[in-house]
Coordinates of C-alpha atoms in Angstrom, one line a residue:
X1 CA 69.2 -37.9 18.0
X2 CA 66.1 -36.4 17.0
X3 CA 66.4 -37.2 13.5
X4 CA 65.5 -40.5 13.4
X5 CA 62.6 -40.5 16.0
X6 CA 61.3 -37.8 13.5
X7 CA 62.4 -40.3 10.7
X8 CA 60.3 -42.9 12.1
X9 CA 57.4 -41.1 13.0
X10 CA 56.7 -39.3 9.9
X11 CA 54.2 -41.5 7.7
X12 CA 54.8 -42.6 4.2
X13 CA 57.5 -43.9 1.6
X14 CA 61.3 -42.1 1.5
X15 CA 60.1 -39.2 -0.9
X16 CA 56.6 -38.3 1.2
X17 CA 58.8 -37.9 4.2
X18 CA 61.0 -35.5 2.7
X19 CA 58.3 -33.6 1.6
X20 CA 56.3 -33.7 5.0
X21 CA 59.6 -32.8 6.8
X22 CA 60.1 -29.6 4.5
X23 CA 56.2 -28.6 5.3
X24 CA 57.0 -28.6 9.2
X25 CA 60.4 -26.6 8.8
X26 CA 58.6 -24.0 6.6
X27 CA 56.3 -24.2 9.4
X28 CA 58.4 -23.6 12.1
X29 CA 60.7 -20.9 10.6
X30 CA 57.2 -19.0 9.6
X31 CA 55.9 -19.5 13.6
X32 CA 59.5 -18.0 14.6
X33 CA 59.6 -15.0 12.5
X34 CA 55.8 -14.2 12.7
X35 CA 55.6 -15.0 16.4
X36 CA 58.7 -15.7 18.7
X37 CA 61.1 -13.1 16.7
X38 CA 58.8 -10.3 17.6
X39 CA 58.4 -11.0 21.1
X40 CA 61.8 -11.4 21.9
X41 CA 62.3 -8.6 20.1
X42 CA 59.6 -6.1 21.9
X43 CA 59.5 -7.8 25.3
X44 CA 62.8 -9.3 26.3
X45 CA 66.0 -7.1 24.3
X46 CA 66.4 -3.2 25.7
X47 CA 65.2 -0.4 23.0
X48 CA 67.7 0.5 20.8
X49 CA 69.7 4.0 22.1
X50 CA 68.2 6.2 19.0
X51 CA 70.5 9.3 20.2
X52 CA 73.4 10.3 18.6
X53 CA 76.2 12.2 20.9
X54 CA 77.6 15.1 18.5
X55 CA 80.1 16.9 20.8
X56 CA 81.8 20.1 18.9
X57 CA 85.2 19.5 17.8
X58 CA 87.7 21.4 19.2

């Protein structure tokens, strides 16, 4: 698992590691929305169908 490469790379006692793995998740989730999100978003997924089909009723 990645975990505990992650684990065992990350410098530091129990309680810095905790903290330093909450600092690259922040990071990561903020580099998704800001970045990837957006792209996806604009380049990959159609445009949204804005129109709106109002046929009379009968």
């Amino acid at each position: 698992m990645i975990f505990p490469f992650v684990w065992r790379i990350l410098p530091g006692p129990a309680a810095l590691k905790v903290i330093e793995l909450l600092v690259v998740l922040t990071a990561i989730v903020w580099v998704l929305f800001t970045f990837v999100f957006p792209w996806v978003a604009a380049d990959i997924l159609p445009p949204p169908d804005g129109t709106v089909d109002v046929s009379p009723s009968p």
